Short mmCIF file of C-alpha atoms and ligand atoms in Angstrom, two decimals:
data_model
loop_
_atom_site.label_atom_id
_atom_site.label_comp_id
_atom_site.label_asym_id
_atom_site.label_seq_id
_atom_site.Cartn_x
_atom_site.Cartn_y
_atom_site.Cartn_z
CA MET A 1 0.00 0.00 0.00
CA SER A 2 1.66 3.27 -1.11
CA SER A 3 2.11 5.73 1.73
CA LYS A 4 2.70 8.50 -0.85
CA LYS A 5 0.09 11.25 -1.15
CA LYS A 6 -1.69 10.87 -4.51
CA ILE A 7 -2.11 13.98 -6.66
CA LEU A 8 -4.30 14.30 -9.75
CA VAL A 9 -2.76 16.70 -12.29
CA THR A 10 -5.04 17.75 -15.14
CA GLY A 11 -3.14 19.05 -18.17
CA GLY A 12 -0.06 17.28 -16.82
CA CYS A 13 1.43 16.83 -20.31
CA GLY A 14 1.38 20.58 -20.91
CA TYR A 15 4.07 23.20 -20.35
CA ILE A 16 3.43 24.15 -16.70
CA GLY A 17 1.76 20.83 -15.90
CA SER A 18 4.71 18.67 -16.95
CA HIS A 19 7.19 20.77 -14.97
CA THR A 20 4.86 20.48 -11.96
CA VAL A 21 4.69 16.68 -12.33
CA VAL A 22 8.50 16.52 -12.25
CA GLU A 23 8.58 18.64 -9.09
CA LEU A 24 5.83 16.56 -7.45
CA ILE A 25 7.70 13.32 -8.13
CA HIS A 26 10.91 14.86 -6.78
CA ASN A 27 8.90 15.64 -3.63
CA ASN A 28 7.80 12.01 -3.28
CA PHE A 29 4.20 12.46 -4.42
CA GLU A 30 2.41 9.86 -6.53
CA VAL A 31 1.00 11.51 -9.66
CA ILE A 32 -1.92 10.70 -11.95
CA ILE A 33 -2.04 12.77 -15.14
CA ILE A 34 -5.25 13.46 -17.03
CA ASP A 35 -4.69 15.18 -20.38
CA ASP A 36 -6.63 15.23 -23.68
CA LEU A 37 -3.39 15.86 -25.63
CA SER A 38 -5.11 18.68 -27.55
CA ASN A 39 -2.13 20.97 -26.93
CA SER A 40 0.55 18.56 -25.71
CA SER A 41 2.35 15.33 -26.60
CA ILE A 42 2.31 11.84 -25.06
CA GLN A 43 6.11 11.90 -25.48
CA THR A 44 6.16 14.21 -22.44
CA ILE A 45 5.31 11.22 -20.23
CA ASN A 46 8.47 9.43 -21.38
CA ASN A 47 10.52 12.58 -20.85
CA ILE A 48 9.18 12.95 -17.31
CA GLU A 49 10.30 9.36 -16.70
CA LYS A 50 13.76 10.13 -18.14
CA ILE A 51 14.09 13.08 -15.73
CA THR A 52 12.66 11.45 -12.60
CA GLY A 53 13.04 7.70 -13.17
CA ILE A 54 9.31 7.35 -12.50
CA LYS A 55 6.61 7.06 -15.17
CA PRO A 56 3.43 8.75 -13.87
CA LEU A 57 0.08 7.09 -14.53
CA PHE A 58 -1.48 8.73 -17.59
CA CYS A 59 -5.18 8.78 -18.58
CA GLU A 60 -6.13 10.39 -21.89
CA CYS A 61 -9.41 12.13 -21.19
CA ASP A 62 -11.30 15.25 -22.25
CA LEU A 63 -12.64 16.77 -19.03
CA LYS A 64 -15.80 17.76 -20.93
CA ASN A 65 -16.60 14.00 -20.94
CA LYS A 66 -17.95 13.73 -17.39
CA LYS A 67 -18.68 9.99 -17.60
CA HIS A 68 -15.14 9.16 -18.65
CA LEU A 69 -13.74 11.45 -15.96
CA ASP A 70 -15.95 9.78 -13.33
CA ASN A 71 -14.69 6.34 -14.36
CA ILE A 72 -11.07 7.47 -13.98
CA ILE A 73 -11.61 9.03 -10.57
CA ARG A 74 -13.69 6.07 -9.35
CA TYR A 75 -10.97 3.65 -10.44
CA ASN A 76 -8.09 5.66 -8.93
CA LYS A 77 -9.04 5.67 -5.28
CA ASN A 78 -7.73 7.90 -2.51
CA ILE A 79 -6.65 10.96 -4.48
CA ASP A 80 -5.52 13.55 -1.92
CA ALA A 81 -5.59 16.69 -4.08
CA THR A 82 -6.06 17.99 -7.60
CA ILE A 83 -3.90 20.51 -9.44
CA HIS A 84 -5.93 21.82 -12.37
CA PHE A 85 -4.02 23.10 -15.42
CA ALA A 86 -6.12 21.70 -18.27
CA ALA A 87 -7.53 24.64 -20.25
CA TYR A 88 -7.24 26.32 -23.63
CA LYS A 89 -4.86 29.25 -23.16
CA ALA A 90 -4.21 31.11 -26.43
CA VAL A 91 -5.31 34.70 -25.83
CA GLY A 92 -5.69 35.59 -29.53
CA GLU A 93 -7.54 32.38 -30.37
CA SER A 94 -9.97 32.98 -27.50
CA VAL A 95 -10.95 36.33 -29.02
CA LYS A 96 -11.83 34.55 -32.27
CA LYS A 97 -13.55 31.56 -30.60
CA PRO A 98 -15.05 32.75 -27.28
CA LEU A 99 -17.73 30.03 -27.12
CA THR A 100 -15.10 27.29 -27.57
CA TYR A 101 -13.08 28.78 -24.70
CA TYR A 102 -16.03 29.19 -22.32
CA GLN A 103 -17.35 25.74 -23.12
CA ASN A 104 -13.98 24.04 -22.70
CA ASN A 105 -12.48 25.92 -19.76
CA ILE A 106 -15.65 26.33 -17.69
CA THR A 107 -17.33 22.98 -18.46
CA SER A 108 -14.07 21.16 -17.70
CA LEU A 109 -13.81 22.91 -14.35
CA LEU A 110 -17.44 22.23 -13.41
CA ASN A 111 -17.17 18.55 -14.36
CA LEU A 112 -13.96 18.16 -12.39
CA LEU A 113 -15.42 19.84 -9.30
CA GLU A 114 -18.62 17.81 -9.46
CA VAL A 115 -16.88 14.47 -9.95
CA GLN A 116 -14.23 15.03 -7.31
CA SER A 117 -16.84 16.10 -4.76
CA ASN A 118 -18.56 12.73 -5.35
CA TYR A 119 -15.34 11.05 -4.22
CA ASN A 120 -14.54 13.45 -1.35
CA ILE A 121 -11.47 14.99 -2.96
CA ASP A 122 -11.46 18.30 -1.13
CA ASN A 123 -8.10 19.88 -1.99
CA PHE A 124 -7.77 21.94 -5.17
CA ILE A 125 -4.93 24.02 -6.59
CA PHE A 126 -6.00 26.23 -9.51
CA SER A 127 -3.79 27.53 -12.32
CA SER A 128 -4.86 31.15 -12.68
CA SER A 129 -3.33 34.19 -14.35
CA ALA A 130 -2.40 37.80 -13.63
CA THR A 131 -4.62 38.64 -16.58
CA VAL A 132 -7.50 38.73 -14.06
CA TYR A 133 -6.13 42.12 -12.92
CA GLY A 134 -6.87 43.68 -16.32
CA HIS A 135 -5.25 47.15 -16.65
CA PRO A 136 -3.72 47.53 -13.13
CA LYS A 137 -4.31 50.93 -11.55
CA LYS A 138 -1.50 50.39 -9.02
CA LEU A 139 1.89 48.69 -9.36
CA PRO A 140 3.34 46.40 -8.19
CA ILE A 141 0.21 44.28 -8.13
CA THR A 142 -0.80 42.68 -4.84
CA GLU A 143 -3.54 40.12 -4.31
CA LYS A 144 -5.62 42.97 -2.90
CA ASN A 145 -5.73 44.68 -6.31
CA LYS A 146 -9.28 44.42 -7.55
CA THR A 147 -9.77 42.09 -10.48
CA GLN A 148 -11.16 43.67 -13.62
CA ARG A 149 -12.72 42.25 -16.73
CA PRO A 150 -9.79 40.68 -18.60
CA PHE A 151 -9.24 41.68 -22.23
CA SER A 152 -9.72 38.20 -23.61
CA PRO A 153 -12.27 35.41 -23.21
CA TYR A 154 -9.32 33.27 -22.13
CA GLY A 155 -8.57 35.65 -19.26
CA ASN A 156 -12.27 35.89 -18.42
CA THR A 157 -12.50 32.09 -18.07
CA LYS A 158 -9.79 32.37 -15.39
CA LYS A 159 -11.68 35.16 -13.59
CA ILE A 160 -14.99 33.27 -13.77
CA ALA A 161 -13.28 30.07 -12.58
CA GLU A 162 -11.90 31.85 -9.52
CA GLU A 163 -15.38 33.22 -8.73
CA ILE A 164 -16.86 29.71 -9.02
CA LEU A 165 -14.15 28.31 -6.75
CA GLU A 166 -14.68 31.07 -4.18
CA ASP A 167 -18.44 30.46 -4.10
CA ILE A 168 -17.89 26.72 -3.58
CA ALA A 169 -15.34 27.40 -0.83
CA ASN A 170 -17.86 29.70 0.86
CA SER A 171 -20.53 27.00 0.81
CA GLU A 172 -18.43 23.86 1.39
CA LYS A 173 -16.25 24.26 4.46
CA ASN A 174 -14.39 21.01 3.69
CA PHE A 175 -13.37 22.29 0.26
CA SER A 176 -9.94 23.97 0.17
CA CYS A 177 -8.74 25.93 -2.81
CA ILE A 178 -5.55 27.85 -3.54
CA SER A 179 -5.56 29.92 -6.74
CA LEU A 180 -2.12 30.76 -8.16
CA ARG A 181 -1.98 33.83 -10.40
CA TYR A 182 0.90 33.48 -12.83
CA PHE A 183 2.65 36.49 -14.29
CA ASN A 184 4.73 35.53 -17.33
CA PRO A 185 6.07 31.98 -17.09
CA ILE A 186 9.04 31.31 -19.42
CA GLY A 187 12.02 28.96 -19.55
CA ALA A 188 12.41 25.19 -19.53
CA HIS A 189 13.71 22.36 -17.36
CA GLU A 190 17.54 22.18 -17.21
CA SER A 191 17.43 18.76 -18.94
CA SER A 192 15.86 20.38 -22.04
CA LEU A 193 13.58 17.30 -22.10
CA ILE A 194 10.45 19.31 -21.29
CA GLY A 195 9.58 22.88 -22.22
CA GLU A 196 7.06 25.07 -24.00
CA LEU A 197 5.82 23.58 -27.27
CA PRO A 198 3.31 26.10 -28.64
CA ASN A 199 0.99 24.76 -31.33
CA GLY A 200 1.44 26.76 -34.55
CA ILE A 201 2.62 30.39 -34.44
CA PRO A 202 3.62 31.33 -30.86
CA ASN A 203 1.55 34.06 -29.21
CA ASN A 204 4.11 34.66 -26.49
CA LEU A 205 7.33 36.64 -26.73
CA LEU A 206 10.08 34.20 -25.80
CA PRO A 207 8.99 31.20 -27.89
CA TYR A 208 8.69 33.57 -30.83
CA ILE A 209 12.22 34.87 -30.17
CA THR A 210 13.75 31.39 -29.94
CA GLN A 211 11.88 30.18 -33.05
CA THR A 212 13.13 33.25 -34.94
CA ALA A 213 16.70 32.62 -33.78
CA ILE A 214 16.56 28.97 -34.86
CA GLY A 215 15.21 29.95 -38.29
CA LEU A 216 11.61 28.78 -37.92
CA ARG A 217 10.32 32.39 -38.12
CA GLU A 218 11.71 35.13 -40.33
CA LYS A 219 11.73 37.91 -37.72
CA LEU A 220 10.18 39.00 -34.43
CA SER A 221 7.57 41.77 -34.60
CA VAL A 222 7.92 44.02 -31.56
CA PHE A 223 4.39 45.23 -30.88
CA GLY A 224 5.02 48.91 -30.28
CA ASN A 225 7.79 50.98 -28.71
CA ASP A 226 5.68 54.06 -27.87
CA TYR A 227 4.50 52.96 -24.44
CA PRO A 228 5.12 55.10 -21.34
CA THR A 229 8.08 52.95 -20.24
CA PRO A 230 11.84 53.71 -20.17
CA ASP A 231 12.54 52.22 -23.61
CA GLY A 232 8.97 52.47 -24.93
CA THR A 233 8.31 48.72 -24.91
CA PRO A 234 5.94 47.02 -22.44
CA ILE A 235 7.19 45.65 -19.15
CA ARG A 236 6.30 42.21 -17.78
CA ASP A 237 7.20 40.07 -14.76
CA TYR A 238 8.88 37.04 -16.36
CA ILE A 239 9.25 34.06 -14.03
CA HIS A 240 11.14 30.81 -14.62
CA VAL A 241 8.72 27.90 -14.98
CA VAL A 242 10.77 25.86 -12.47
CA ASP A 243 10.42 28.61 -9.85
CA LEU A 244 6.72 28.76 -10.66
CA VAL A 245 6.13 25.03 -10.14
CA LYS A 246 8.10 24.96 -6.89
CA ALA A 247 5.44 27.37 -5.59
CA HIS A 248 2.77 24.82 -6.55
CA VAL A 249 4.38 22.18 -4.37
CA LYS A 250 4.65 24.67 -1.51
CA ALA A 251 0.95 25.54 -1.91
CA LEU A 252 0.01 21.84 -2.04
CA LYS A 253 1.92 21.09 1.16
CA ARG A 254 0.24 24.11 2.83
CA GLN A 255 -3.12 22.63 1.87
CA LEU A 256 -2.35 19.02 2.86
CA ASN A 257 -0.90 20.16 6.19
CA ASN A 258 -4.07 22.19 6.89
CA GLN A 259 -2.09 25.42 7.13
CA GLN A 260 -4.49 27.49 5.05
CA GLU A 261 -5.86 30.51 6.89
CA SER A 262 -9.05 30.37 4.84
CA ASN A 263 -10.38 27.72 2.47
CA PHE A 264 -9.94 30.03 -0.53
CA GLU A 265 -6.50 31.64 -0.86
CA ILE A 266 -4.91 33.54 -3.74
CA PHE A 267 -1.19 34.05 -4.40
CA ASN A 268 0.62 36.03 -7.07
CA LEU A 269 3.47 34.08 -8.63
CA GLY A 270 5.97 36.54 -10.03
CA THR A 271 9.50 37.70 -9.29
CA GLY A 272 8.53 41.27 -8.45
CA ASN A 273 10.91 42.47 -11.20
CA GLY A 274 9.70 43.93 -14.50
CA TYR A 275 11.60 43.62 -17.77
CA SER A 276 10.77 45.28 -21.09
CA VAL A 277 10.55 43.57 -24.46
CA MET A 278 13.87 45.19 -25.42
CA ASP A 279 15.44 43.92 -22.17
CA VAL A 280 14.39 40.40 -23.20
CA ILE A 281 15.71 40.83 -26.74
CA LYS A 282 19.07 42.19 -25.57
CA THR A 283 19.41 39.46 -22.93
CA PHE A 284 18.63 36.83 -25.55
CA GLU A 285 21.28 38.27 -27.90
CA LYS A 286 23.80 38.12 -25.05
CA VAL A 287 22.89 34.56 -24.00
CA ALA A 288 22.76 33.19 -27.57
CA SER A 289 25.73 35.32 -28.79
CA ARG A 290 23.82 36.36 -31.91
CA LYS A 291 21.77 39.29 -33.20
CA LEU A 292 18.03 38.78 -33.34
CA ASN A 293 16.10 39.83 -36.44
CA TYR A 294 13.24 42.05 -35.24
CA GLU A 295 11.10 44.93 -36.43
CA ILE A 296 9.09 47.50 -34.47
CA VAL A 297 5.43 47.36 -35.61
CA ASP A 298 2.11 48.66 -34.29
CA ARG A 299 0.87 47.90 -30.80
CA ARG A 300 -1.08 44.69 -30.16
CA ASN A 301 -4.66 45.18 -28.92
CA GLY A 302 -5.08 44.51 -25.22
CA ASP A 303 -1.43 44.90 -24.26
CA VAL A 304 -0.85 46.92 -21.12
CA PRO A 305 2.27 49.10 -20.58
CA GLU A 306 3.38 47.49 -17.32
CA LEU A 307 2.47 44.41 -15.30
CA TYR A 308 4.60 43.10 -12.45
CA ALA A 309 3.89 41.45 -9.12
CA ASN A 310 4.26 42.20 -5.49
CA ALA A 311 5.17 38.62 -4.56
CA ASN A 312 5.49 39.18 -0.81
CA LEU A 313 2.38 37.21 0.18
CA ALA A 314 3.70 33.99 -1.40
CA LYS A 315 7.08 34.65 0.20
CA GLU A 316 5.47 35.03 3.63
CA LYS A 317 2.80 32.30 3.51
CA LEU A 318 4.38 29.76 1.14
CA CYS A 319 7.98 30.42 2.20
CA TRP A 320 8.67 30.67 -1.53
CA LYS A 321 10.63 33.16 -3.63
CA ALA A 322 11.63 33.04 -7.29
CA GLU A 323 15.38 32.46 -7.51
CA LYS A 324 16.27 32.40 -11.21
CA ASN A 325 17.17 35.55 -13.10
CA LEU A 326 16.24 36.64 -16.63
CA GLU A 327 19.42 35.16 -18.13
CA ASP A 328 18.69 31.77 -16.53
CA MET A 329 15.16 31.86 -17.94
CA ILE A 330 16.21 32.80 -21.45
CA ARG A 331 19.20 30.42 -21.54
CA SER A 332 16.97 27.47 -20.58
CA SER A 333 14.46 28.39 -23.29
CA TRP A 334 17.16 28.70 -25.92
CA GLU A 335 18.72 25.33 -24.95
CA TRP A 336 15.27 23.72 -25.07
CA GLU A 337 14.51 25.24 -28.49
CA GLN A 338 17.79 23.95 -29.95
CA LYS A 339 17.33 20.47 -28.48
CA ALA A 340 13.63 20.21 -29.35
CA ARG A 341 14.45 20.80 -33.02
CA LYS A 342 17.06 18.07 -33.22
C1 WQD B 401 4.76 39.85 -23.61
C2 WQD B 401 5.19 41.15 -24.26
C3 WQD B 401 3.85 41.85 -26.12
C4 WQD B 401 4.92 38.55 -28.78
C5 WQD B 401 0.11 36.46 -21.98
C6 WQD B 401 -1.25 36.15 -21.44
C7 WQD B 401 -1.15 35.79 -19.98
C8 WQD B 401 -0.17 34.67 -19.79
C9 WQD B 401 1.18 35.05 -20.36
C10 WQD B 401 -1.39 32.62 -19.70
C11 WQD B 401 4.01 42.03 -24.63
C12 WQD B 401 5.28 41.52 -26.56
C13 WQD B 401 4.84 39.38 -27.67
C14 WQD B 401 5.48 39.04 -29.99
C15 WQD B 401 5.89 41.15 -28.91
N1 WQD B 401 -0.63 33.49 -20.38
N2 WQD B 401 5.33 40.66 -27.74
N3 WQD B 401 5.96 40.33 -30.00
O1 WQD B 401 0.66 39.22 -23.28
O2 WQD B 401 2.10 39.60 -21.21
O3 WQD B 401 0.63 37.58 -21.33
O4 WQD B 401 0.97 35.35 -21.76
O5 WQD B 401 -1.75 32.66 -18.57
O6 WQD B 401 -2.43 35.39 -19.55
O7 WQD B 401 -2.04 37.32 -21.54
O8 WQD B 401 2.66 37.74 -22.77
O9 WQD B 401 4.50 36.88 -24.17
O10 WQD B 401 2.28 37.47 -25.28
O11 WQD B 401 3.76 39.28 -24.47
O12 WQD B 401 6.32 42.33 -28.95
O13 WQD B 401 5.56 38.35 -31.03
O14 WQD B 401 5.86 40.85 -25.48
O15 WQD B 401 3.40 43.03 -26.75
O16 WQD B 401 4.38 43.38 -24.38
P1 WQD B 401 1.50 38.66 -22.18
P2 WQD B 401 3.30 37.76 -24.24
#
């Protein structure tokens, strides 16, 4: 009989999910992955095994299929907590297909919550996003900043999900939820066996930079340099994905050890440092020892000038602080990009 705590990870083959699974295994948790492989690869399971020496149990399942999900949860007894990553996450795509995003991201959440309540799984870690803050009025952003309507249906599914989770926590005292609001996760595991594998043309800055540098893209378009920032390009709080997932394990242990001060807690996961697009480009050129082909073009709709975290609450309550710097983040992405194309 395994004495290990058993953790269900939805979206565990994805970018953040796979790095979290590695960290969970390193922390002696038993992991069950549910993933529909719509934006990830089954090869990730083998790569997790190469990194950790342990092959996590994997169930291919679309969370919108409640019957299938129920069968999986019924069969895998004694799950101690769920970490929920599975969601569509392309901001631009969500603007074009809002119904697809609401149906997938909200229905999946509701099915998961309903099924796990039937099997008394009361601990829930939710993958949220700083996009719920909308255009921040005050910087750095603390968890006390009011949320605003996000610019994209994707972001709004995260805000709605948090409101659903808070309502359930208010009505079910046994239900514990920690929502983790990510700023800008980038980077890859030091093994270069797992990393970000965007489907199609990358929406995000760093994958687009590394794909340009490796010759997959002709040049990077810098979306505007007329913002009210020192070099005119927008500022973001980039955080290494490995730092980010270490916070997930800290949050999980807080939950399992009944250390939560309320049964619905929110933590910002950022470094507290902001870097501009040009900072990222120049750091990449230094790390990769090559010039990047880029062009300044018009602004992208919905972009805000500055977004960076006050990460003190996570430091205080989770005893967690991001440790890796921008060079570490960019170097790990570049190494991953080169290896992933071999
Ligand atoms: C960063 C900066 C762009 C691409 C999004 C989501 C957020 C989270 C992280 C999921 C911006 C500029 C980008 C390019 C560019 N995702 N840029 N050329 O928009 O801060 O956040 O990803 O949770 O929810 O909203 O990240 O990487 O898209 O952009 O100039 O080709 O890079 O204008 O200033 P963003 P990003």
